[in-house]
mmCIF file of C-alpha atoms in Angstrom:
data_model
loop_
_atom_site.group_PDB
_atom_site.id
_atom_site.type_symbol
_atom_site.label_atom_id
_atom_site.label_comp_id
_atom_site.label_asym_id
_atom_site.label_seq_id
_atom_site.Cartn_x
_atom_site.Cartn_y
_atom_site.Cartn_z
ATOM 1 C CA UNK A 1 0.000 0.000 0.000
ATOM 2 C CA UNK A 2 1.439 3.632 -0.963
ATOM 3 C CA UNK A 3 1.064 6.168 1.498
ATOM 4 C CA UNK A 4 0.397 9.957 2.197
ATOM 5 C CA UNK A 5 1.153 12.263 4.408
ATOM 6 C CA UNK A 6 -1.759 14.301 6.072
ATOM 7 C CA UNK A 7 -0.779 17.941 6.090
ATOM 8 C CA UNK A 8 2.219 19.055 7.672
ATOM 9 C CA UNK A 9 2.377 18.075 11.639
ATOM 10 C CA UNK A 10 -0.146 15.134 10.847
ATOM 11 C CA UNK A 11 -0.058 11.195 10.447
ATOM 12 C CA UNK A 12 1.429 9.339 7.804
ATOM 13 C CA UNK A 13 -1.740 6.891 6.504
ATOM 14 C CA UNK A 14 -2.522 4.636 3.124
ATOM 15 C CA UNK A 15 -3.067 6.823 0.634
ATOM 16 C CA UNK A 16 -6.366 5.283 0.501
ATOM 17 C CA UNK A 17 -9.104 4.452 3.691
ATOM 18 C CA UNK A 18 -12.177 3.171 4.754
ATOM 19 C CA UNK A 19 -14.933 5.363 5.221
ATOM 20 C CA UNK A 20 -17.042 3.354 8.107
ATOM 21 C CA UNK A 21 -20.681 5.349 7.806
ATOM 22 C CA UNK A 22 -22.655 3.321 5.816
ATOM 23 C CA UNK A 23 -22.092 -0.159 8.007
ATOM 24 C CA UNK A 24 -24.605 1.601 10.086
ATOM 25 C CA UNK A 25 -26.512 4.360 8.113
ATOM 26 C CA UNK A 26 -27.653 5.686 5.158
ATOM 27 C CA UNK A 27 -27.066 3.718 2.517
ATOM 28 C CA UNK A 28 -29.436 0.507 1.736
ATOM 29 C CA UNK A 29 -32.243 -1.019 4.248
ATOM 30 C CA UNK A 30 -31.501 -1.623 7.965
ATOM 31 C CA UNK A 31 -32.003 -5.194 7.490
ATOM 32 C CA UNK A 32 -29.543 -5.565 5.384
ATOM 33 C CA UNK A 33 -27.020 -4.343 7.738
ATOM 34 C CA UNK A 34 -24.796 -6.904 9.291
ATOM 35 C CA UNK A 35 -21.860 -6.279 12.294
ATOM 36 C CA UNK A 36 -19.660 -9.301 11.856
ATOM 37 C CA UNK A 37 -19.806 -9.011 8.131
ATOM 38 C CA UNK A 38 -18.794 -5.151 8.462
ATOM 39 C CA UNK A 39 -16.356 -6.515 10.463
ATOM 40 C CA UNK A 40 -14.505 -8.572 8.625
ATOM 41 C CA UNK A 41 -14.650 -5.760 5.487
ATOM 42 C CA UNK A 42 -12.635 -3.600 8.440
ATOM 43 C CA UNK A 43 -9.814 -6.007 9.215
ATOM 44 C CA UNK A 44 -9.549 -7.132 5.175
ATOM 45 C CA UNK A 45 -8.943 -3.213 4.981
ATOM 46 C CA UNK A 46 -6.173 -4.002 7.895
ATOM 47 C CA UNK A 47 -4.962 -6.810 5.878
ATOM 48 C CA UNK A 48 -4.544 -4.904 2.311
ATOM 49 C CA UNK A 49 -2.538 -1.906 4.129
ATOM 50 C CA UNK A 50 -5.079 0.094 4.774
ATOM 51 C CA UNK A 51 -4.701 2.039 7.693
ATOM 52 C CA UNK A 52 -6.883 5.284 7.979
ATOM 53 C CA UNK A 53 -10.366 4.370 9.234
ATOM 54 C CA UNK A 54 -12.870 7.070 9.315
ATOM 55 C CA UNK A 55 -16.153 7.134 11.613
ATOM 56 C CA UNK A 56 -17.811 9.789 13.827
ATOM 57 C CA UNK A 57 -20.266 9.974 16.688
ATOM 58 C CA UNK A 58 -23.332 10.222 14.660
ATOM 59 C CA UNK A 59 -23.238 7.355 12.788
ATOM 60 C CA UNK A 60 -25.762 5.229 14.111
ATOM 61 C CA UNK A 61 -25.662 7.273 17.332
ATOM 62 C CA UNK A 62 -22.794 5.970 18.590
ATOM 63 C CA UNK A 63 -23.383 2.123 16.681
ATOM 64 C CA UNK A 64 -20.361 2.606 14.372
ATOM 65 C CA UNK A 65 -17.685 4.145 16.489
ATOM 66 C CA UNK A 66 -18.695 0.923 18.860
ATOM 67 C CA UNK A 67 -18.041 -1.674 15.483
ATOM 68 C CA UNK A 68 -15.689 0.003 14.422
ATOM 69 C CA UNK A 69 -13.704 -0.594 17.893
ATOM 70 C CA UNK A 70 -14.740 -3.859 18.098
ATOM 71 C CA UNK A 71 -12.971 -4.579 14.606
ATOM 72 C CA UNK A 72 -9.929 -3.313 15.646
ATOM 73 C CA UNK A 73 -9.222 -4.272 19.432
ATOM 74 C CA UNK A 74 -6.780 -6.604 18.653
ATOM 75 C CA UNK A 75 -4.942 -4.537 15.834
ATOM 76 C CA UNK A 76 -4.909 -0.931 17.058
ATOM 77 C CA UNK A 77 -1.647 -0.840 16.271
ATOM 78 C CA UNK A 78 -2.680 -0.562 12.703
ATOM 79 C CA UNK A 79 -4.703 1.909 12.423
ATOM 80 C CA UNK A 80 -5.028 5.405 12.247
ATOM 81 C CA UNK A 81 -8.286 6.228 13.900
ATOM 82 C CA UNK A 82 -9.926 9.003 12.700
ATOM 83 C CA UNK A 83 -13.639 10.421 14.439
ATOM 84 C CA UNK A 84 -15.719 12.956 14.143
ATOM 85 C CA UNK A 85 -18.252 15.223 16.773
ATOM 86 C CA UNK A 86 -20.742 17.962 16.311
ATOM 87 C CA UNK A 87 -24.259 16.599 15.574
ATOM 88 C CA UNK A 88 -26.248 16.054 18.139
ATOM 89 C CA UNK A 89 -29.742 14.481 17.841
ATOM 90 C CA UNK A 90 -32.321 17.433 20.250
ATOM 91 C CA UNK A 91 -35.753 16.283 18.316
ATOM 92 C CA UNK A 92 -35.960 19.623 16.828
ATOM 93 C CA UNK A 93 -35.081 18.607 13.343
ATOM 94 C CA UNK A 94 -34.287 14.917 11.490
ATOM 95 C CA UNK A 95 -30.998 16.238 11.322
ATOM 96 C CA UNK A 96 -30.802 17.605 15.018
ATOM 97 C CA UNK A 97 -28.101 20.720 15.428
ATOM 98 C CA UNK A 98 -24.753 21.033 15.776
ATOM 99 C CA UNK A 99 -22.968 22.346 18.427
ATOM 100 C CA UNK A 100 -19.276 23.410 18.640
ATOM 101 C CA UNK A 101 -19.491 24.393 22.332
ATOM 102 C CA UNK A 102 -15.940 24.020 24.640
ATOM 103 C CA UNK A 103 -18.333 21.660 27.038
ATOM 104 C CA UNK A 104 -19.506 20.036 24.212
ATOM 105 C CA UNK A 105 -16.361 18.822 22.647
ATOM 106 C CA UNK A 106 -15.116 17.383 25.767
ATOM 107 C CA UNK A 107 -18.429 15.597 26.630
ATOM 108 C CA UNK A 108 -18.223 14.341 22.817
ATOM 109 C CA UNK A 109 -14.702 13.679 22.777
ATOM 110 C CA UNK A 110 -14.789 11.351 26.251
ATOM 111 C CA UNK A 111 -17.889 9.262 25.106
ATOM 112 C CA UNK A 112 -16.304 8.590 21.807
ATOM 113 C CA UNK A 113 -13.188 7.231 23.562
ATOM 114 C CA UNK A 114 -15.435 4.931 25.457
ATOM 115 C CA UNK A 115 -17.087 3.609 22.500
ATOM 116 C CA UNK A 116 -14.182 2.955 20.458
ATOM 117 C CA UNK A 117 -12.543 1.258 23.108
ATOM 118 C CA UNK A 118 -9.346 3.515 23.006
ATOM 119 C CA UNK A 119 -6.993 5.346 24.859
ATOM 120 C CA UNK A 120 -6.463 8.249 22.514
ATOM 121 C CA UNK A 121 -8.068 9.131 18.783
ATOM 122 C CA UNK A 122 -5.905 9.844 16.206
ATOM 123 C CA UNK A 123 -7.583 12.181 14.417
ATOM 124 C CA UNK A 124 -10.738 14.645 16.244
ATOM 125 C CA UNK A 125 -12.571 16.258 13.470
ATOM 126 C CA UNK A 126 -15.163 18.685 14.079
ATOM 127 C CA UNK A 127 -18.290 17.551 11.170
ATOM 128 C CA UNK A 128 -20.058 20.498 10.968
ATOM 129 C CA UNK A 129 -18.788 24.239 12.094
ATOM 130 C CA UNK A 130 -21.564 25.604 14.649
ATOM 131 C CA UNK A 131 -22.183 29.119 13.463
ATOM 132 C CA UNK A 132 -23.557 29.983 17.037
ATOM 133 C CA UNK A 133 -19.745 29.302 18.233
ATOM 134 C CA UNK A 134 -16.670 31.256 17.393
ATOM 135 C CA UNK A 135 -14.316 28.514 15.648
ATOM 136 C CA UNK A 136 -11.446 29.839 17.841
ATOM 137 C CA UNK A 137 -13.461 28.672 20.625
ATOM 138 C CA UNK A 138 -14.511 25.014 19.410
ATOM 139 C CA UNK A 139 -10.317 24.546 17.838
ATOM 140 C CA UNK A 140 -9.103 26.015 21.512
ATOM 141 C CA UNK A 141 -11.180 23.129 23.341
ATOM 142 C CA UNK A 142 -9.920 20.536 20.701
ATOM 143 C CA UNK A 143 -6.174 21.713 21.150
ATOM 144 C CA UNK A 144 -6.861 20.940 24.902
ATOM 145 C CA UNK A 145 -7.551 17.403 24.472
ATOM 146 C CA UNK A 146 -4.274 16.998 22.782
ATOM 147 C CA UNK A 147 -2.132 18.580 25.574
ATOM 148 C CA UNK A 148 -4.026 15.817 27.464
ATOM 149 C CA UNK A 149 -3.074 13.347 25.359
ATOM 150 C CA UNK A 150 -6.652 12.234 24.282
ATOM 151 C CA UNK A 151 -6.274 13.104 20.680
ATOM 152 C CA UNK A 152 -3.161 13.461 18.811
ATOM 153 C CA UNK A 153 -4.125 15.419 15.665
ATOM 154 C CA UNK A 154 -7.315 17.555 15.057
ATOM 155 C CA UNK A 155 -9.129 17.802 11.547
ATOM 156 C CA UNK A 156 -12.063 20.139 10.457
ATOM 157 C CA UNK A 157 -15.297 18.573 7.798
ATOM 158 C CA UNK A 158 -16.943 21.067 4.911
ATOM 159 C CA UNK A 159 -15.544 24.027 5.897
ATOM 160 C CA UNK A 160 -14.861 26.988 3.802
ATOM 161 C CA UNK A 161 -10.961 28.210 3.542
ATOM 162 C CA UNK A 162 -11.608 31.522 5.579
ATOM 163 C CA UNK A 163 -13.085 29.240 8.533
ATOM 164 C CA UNK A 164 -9.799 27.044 7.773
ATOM 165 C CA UNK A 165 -7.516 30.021 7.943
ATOM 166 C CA UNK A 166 -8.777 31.110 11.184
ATOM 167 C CA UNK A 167 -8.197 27.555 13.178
ATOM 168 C CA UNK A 168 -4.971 27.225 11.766
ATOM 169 C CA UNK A 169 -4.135 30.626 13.558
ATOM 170 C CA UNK A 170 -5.078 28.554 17.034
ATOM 171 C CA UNK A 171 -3.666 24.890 16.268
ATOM 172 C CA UNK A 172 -2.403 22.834 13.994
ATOM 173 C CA UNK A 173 -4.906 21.297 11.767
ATOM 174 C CA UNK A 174 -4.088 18.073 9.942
ATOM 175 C CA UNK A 175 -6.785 17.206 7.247
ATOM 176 C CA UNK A 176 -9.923 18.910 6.148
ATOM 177 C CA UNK A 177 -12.249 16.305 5.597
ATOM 178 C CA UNK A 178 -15.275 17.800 2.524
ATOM 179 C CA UNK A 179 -17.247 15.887 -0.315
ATOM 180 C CA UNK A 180 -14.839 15.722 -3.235
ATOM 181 C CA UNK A 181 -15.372 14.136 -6.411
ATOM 182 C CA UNK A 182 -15.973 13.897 -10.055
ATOM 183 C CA UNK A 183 -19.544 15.266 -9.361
ATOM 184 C CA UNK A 184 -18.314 17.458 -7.048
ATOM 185 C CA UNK A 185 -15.866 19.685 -7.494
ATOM 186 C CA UNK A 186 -16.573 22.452 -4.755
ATOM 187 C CA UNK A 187 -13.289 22.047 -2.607
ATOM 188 C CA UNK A 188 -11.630 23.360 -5.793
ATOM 189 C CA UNK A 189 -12.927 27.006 -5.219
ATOM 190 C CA UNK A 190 -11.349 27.762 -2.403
ATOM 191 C CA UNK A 191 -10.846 25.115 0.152
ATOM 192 C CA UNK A 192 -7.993 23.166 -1.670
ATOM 193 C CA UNK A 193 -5.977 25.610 -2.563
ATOM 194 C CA UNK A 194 -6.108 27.011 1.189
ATOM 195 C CA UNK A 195 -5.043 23.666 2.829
ATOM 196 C CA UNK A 196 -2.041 23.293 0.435
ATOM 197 C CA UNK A 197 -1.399 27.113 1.773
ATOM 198 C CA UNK A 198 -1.594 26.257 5.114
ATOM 199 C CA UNK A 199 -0.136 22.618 5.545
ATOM 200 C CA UNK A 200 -3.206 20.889 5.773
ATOM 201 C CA UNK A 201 -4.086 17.607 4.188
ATOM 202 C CA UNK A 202 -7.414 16.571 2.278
ATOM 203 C CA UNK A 203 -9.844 14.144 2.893
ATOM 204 C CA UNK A 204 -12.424 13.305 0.359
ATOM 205 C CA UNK A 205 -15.854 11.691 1.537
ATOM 206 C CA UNK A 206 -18.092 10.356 -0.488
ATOM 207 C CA UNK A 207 -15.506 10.062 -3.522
ATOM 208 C CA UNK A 208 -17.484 7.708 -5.949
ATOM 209 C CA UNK A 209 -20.101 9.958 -5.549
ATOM 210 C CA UNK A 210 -22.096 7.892 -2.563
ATOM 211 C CA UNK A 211 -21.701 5.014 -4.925
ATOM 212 C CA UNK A 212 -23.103 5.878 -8.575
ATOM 213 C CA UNK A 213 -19.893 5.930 -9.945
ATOM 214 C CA UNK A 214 -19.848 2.938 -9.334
ATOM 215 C CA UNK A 215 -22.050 2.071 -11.928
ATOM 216 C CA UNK A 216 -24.084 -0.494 -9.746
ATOM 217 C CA UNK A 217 -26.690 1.872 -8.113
ATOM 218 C CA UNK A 218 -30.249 1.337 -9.470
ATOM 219 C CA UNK A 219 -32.682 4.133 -8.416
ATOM 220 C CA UNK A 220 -35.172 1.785 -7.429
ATOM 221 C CA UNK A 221 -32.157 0.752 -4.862
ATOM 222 C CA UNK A 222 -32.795 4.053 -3.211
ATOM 223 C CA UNK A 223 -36.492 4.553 -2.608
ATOM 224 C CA UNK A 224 -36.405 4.082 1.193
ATOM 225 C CA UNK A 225 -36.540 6.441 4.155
ATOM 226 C CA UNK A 226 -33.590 4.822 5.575
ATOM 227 C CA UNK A 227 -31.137 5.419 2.506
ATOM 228 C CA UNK A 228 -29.999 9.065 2.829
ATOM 229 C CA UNK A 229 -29.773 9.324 -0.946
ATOM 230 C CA UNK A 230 -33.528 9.237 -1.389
ATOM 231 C CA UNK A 231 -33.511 13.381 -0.317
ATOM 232 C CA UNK A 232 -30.943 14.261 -2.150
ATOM 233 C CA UNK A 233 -31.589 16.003 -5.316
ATOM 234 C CA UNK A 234 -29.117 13.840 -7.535
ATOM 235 C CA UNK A 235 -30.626 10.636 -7.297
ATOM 236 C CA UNK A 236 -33.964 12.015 -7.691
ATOM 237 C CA UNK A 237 -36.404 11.590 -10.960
ATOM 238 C CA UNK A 238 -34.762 12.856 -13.825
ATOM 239 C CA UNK A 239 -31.700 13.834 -12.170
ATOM 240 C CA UNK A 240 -30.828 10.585 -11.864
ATOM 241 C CA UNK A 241 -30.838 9.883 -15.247
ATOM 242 C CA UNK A 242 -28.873 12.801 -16.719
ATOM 243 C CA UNK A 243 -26.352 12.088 -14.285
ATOM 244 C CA UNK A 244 -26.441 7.970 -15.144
ATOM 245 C CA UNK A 245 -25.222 9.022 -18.235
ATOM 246 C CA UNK A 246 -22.246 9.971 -17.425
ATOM 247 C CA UNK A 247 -21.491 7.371 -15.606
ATOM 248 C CA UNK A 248 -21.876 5.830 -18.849
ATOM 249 C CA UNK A 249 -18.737 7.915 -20.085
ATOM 250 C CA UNK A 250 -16.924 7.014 -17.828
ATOM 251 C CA UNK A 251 -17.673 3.151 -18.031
ATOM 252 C CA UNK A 252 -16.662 3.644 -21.447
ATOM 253 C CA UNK A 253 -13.221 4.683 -20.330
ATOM 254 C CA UNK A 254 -12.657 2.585 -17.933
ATOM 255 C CA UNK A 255 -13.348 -0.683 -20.087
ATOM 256 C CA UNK A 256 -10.568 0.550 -22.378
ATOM 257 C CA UNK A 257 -8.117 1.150 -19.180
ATOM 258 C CA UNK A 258 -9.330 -2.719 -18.199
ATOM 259 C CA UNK A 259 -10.271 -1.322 -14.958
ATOM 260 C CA UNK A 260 -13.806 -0.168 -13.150
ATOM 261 C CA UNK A 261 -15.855 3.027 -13.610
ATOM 262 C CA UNK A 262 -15.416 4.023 -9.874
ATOM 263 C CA UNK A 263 -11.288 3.135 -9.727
ATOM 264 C CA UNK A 264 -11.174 5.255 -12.364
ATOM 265 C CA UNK A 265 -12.910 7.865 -10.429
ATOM 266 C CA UNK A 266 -10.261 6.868 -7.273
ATOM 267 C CA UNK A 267 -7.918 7.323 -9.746
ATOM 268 C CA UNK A 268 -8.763 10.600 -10.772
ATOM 269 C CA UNK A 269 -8.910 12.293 -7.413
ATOM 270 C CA UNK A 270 -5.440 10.358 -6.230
ATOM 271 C CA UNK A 271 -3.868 12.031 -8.945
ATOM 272 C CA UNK A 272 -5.041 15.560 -8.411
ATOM 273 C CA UNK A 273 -2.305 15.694 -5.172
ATOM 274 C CA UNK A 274 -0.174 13.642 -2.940
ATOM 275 C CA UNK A 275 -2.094 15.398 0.057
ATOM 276 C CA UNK A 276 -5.513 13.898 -1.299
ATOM 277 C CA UNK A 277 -6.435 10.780 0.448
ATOM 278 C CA UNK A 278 -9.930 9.504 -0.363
ATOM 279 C CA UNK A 279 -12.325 7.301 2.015
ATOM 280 C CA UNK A 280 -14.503 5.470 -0.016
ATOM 281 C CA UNK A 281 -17.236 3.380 2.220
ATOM 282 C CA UNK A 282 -18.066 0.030 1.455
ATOM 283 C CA UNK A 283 -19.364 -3.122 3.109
ATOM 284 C CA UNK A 284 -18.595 -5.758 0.709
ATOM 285 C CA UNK A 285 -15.077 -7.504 0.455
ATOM 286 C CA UNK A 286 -14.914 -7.406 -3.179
ATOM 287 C CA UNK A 287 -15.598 -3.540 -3.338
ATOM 288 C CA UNK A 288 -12.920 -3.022 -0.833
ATOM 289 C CA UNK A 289 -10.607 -4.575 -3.129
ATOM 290 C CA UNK A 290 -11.731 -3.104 -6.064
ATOM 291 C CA UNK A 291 -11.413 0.442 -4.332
ATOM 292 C CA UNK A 292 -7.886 -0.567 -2.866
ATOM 293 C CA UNK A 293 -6.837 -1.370 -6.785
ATOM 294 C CA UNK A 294 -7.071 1.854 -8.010
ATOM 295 C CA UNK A 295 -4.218 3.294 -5.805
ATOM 296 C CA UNK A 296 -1.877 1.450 -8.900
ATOM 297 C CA UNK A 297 -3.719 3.026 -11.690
ATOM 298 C CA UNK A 298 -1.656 5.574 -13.507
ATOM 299 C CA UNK A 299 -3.509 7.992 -15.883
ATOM 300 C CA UNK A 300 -1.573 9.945 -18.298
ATOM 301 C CA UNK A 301 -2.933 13.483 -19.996
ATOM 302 C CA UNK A 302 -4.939 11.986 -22.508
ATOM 303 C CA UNK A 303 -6.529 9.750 -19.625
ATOM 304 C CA UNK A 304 -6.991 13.224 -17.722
ATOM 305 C CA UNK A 305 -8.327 14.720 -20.644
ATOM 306 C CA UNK A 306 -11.006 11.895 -21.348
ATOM 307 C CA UNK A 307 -12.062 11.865 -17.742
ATOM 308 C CA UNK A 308 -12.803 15.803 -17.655
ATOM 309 C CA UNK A 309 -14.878 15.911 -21.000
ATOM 310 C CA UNK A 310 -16.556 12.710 -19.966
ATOM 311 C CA UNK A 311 -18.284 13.962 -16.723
ATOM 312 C CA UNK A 312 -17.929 18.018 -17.136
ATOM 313 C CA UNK A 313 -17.710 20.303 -14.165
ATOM 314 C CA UNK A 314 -20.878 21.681 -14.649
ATOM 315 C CA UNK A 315 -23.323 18.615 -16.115
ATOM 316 C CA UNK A 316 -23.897 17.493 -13.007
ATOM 317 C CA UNK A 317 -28.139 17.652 -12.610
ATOM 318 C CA UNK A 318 -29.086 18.222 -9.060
ATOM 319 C CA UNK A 319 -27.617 19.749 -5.780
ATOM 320 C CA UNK A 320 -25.561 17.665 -3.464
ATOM 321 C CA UNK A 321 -28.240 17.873 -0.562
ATOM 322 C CA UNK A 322 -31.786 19.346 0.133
ATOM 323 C CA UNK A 323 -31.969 22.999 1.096
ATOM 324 C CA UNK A 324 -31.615 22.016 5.327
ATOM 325 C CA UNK A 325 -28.461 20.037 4.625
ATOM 326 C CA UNK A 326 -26.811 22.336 2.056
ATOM 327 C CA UNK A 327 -27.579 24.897 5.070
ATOM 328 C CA UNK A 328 -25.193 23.215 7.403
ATOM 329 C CA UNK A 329 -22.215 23.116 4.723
ATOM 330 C CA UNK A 330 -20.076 26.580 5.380
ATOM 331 C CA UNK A 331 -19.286 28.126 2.218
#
């Protein structure tokens, strides 16, 4: 496994990792949802040289962070254990709020340790930035809990590059953790440019593009409550189908590469920096592997060129969330 560095004072990892969500939300029916299944998919990961693993408190309220430690108990050594804290579920909302608070971020950061099973996180991000909370505020409590020795590097999630600049200014921040991907291409305006300024590494979720570019995902697939992508406006109706068809571009390429659609994609964002490290989710061993793969695939200009007229920046149909989500991502 090749790996990257994450920003300047953070850890070295695989330059490619496990995003841990949907083993307990979001994507597919509940039922279908298996622990010791998800938990052989995490040690595989272990196996192949993965090493960053990526959960937060949220996911399942509190389910994941407790599989995810129960995958790795006997192999912490391996891993790079990366969390996240801000939502919290109040009933107000199906998303709940978020809250960057200095009492907050301790309460979050203690339960977290218990749930993992763990001395020490590797990597504290906060998910969302609170805009009731000064950032200098919510960074200064995280910086505390690495002078006590209960997290060793702190990371921020969708945050705009002004936000960025501003925590930097209080600690240290290893990796900025946003939605980056063929489809979307946000981080580019702003964010990306800001963490190569300031020593910070990057962390693209939801690189395939919550699975479509996969090429697998039916829409019928998505039509329940419990699969996140049902509310969001790029898997919806018509949308879905303009955006299928790129996906159809890009299967097109990657037949004549002898690889997948969605390594191609992996591919893609790997080679737009060496301070890029993707988490694609999955919960099937074979996916896992496939997604592992594409860390060896080299694309030359003409590749690059091929890639960027086959799924242009802007013929993407649909936003990334509904209105209350896209509300929570700072810009």
């Amino acid at each position: 496994m090749k790996t990257r560095q994450l920003g300047r004072s953070g850890p070295r990892v695989s330059a490619i990792g496990l995003g841990c969500m949907s083993m307990s939300q979001s994507y597919g029916k509940k039922e279908d949802r298996n622990d010791e299944s998800s938990i052989r998919v995490i040690q595989r990961a272990l196996e192949l040289g993965v090493t960053l693993l990526d959960t937060a408190d949220i996911y399942g309220l509190g389910h994941n962070e407790e599989l995810v430690g129960r995958a790795i108990r006997d192999r912490r050594e391996k891993v790079v254990l990366a969390t996240k804290f801000g939502f919290v579920r109040d009933g107000s909302s199906p998303l709940g709020k978020v809250d960057g608070s200095p009492q907050h971020v301790r309460e979050a950061c203690e339960a977290s340790l218990r749930r993992l099973g763990v001395s020490v996180i590797d990597l504290y991000y906060l998910h969302r930035r609170d805009p009731q909370v000064p950032i200098e505020e919510t960074v200064g409590a995280m910086a505390q809990l690495v002078r006590e020795g209960k997290v060793r590097h702190l990371g921020l999630s969708e945050v705009g590059a002004e936000t960025l600049r501003r925590a930097c200014a209080v600690h240290p921040i290893a990796a900025l953790q946003s939605e980056y991907s063929l489809w979307t291409r946000d981080p580019e305006q702003g964010p990306l440019q800001a963490c190569r300024e300031l020593g910070v590494g990057f962390v693209p979720f939801s690189p395939l593009g919550r699975g479509f570019f996969t090429g697998r995902l039916q829409q019928d697939e998505i039509a329940g409550k419990s699969d996140l992508r049902s509310s969001m406006p790029r898997f919806q109706g018509e949308n879905f189908q303009r955006n299928r068809r790129l996906v159809e571009s890009l299967e097109a390429l990657a037949a004549k590469k002898g690889c997948t659609a969605g390594q191609i994609a992996l591919a893609w964002l790997l080679s737009r920096g060496e301070d890029i490290v993707p988490i694609p989710g999955t919960k099937r061993i074979p996916y896992l592997e496939e997604n592992v793969g594409a860390v060896d695939i080299t694309l030359s200009p003409a590749d690059w060129a091929a890639i960027e007229a086959a799924v242009p920046v802007d013929a993407v149909a649909g936003e990334r969330y509904a209105p209350d989500r896209m509300g929570l991502v700072d810009r």
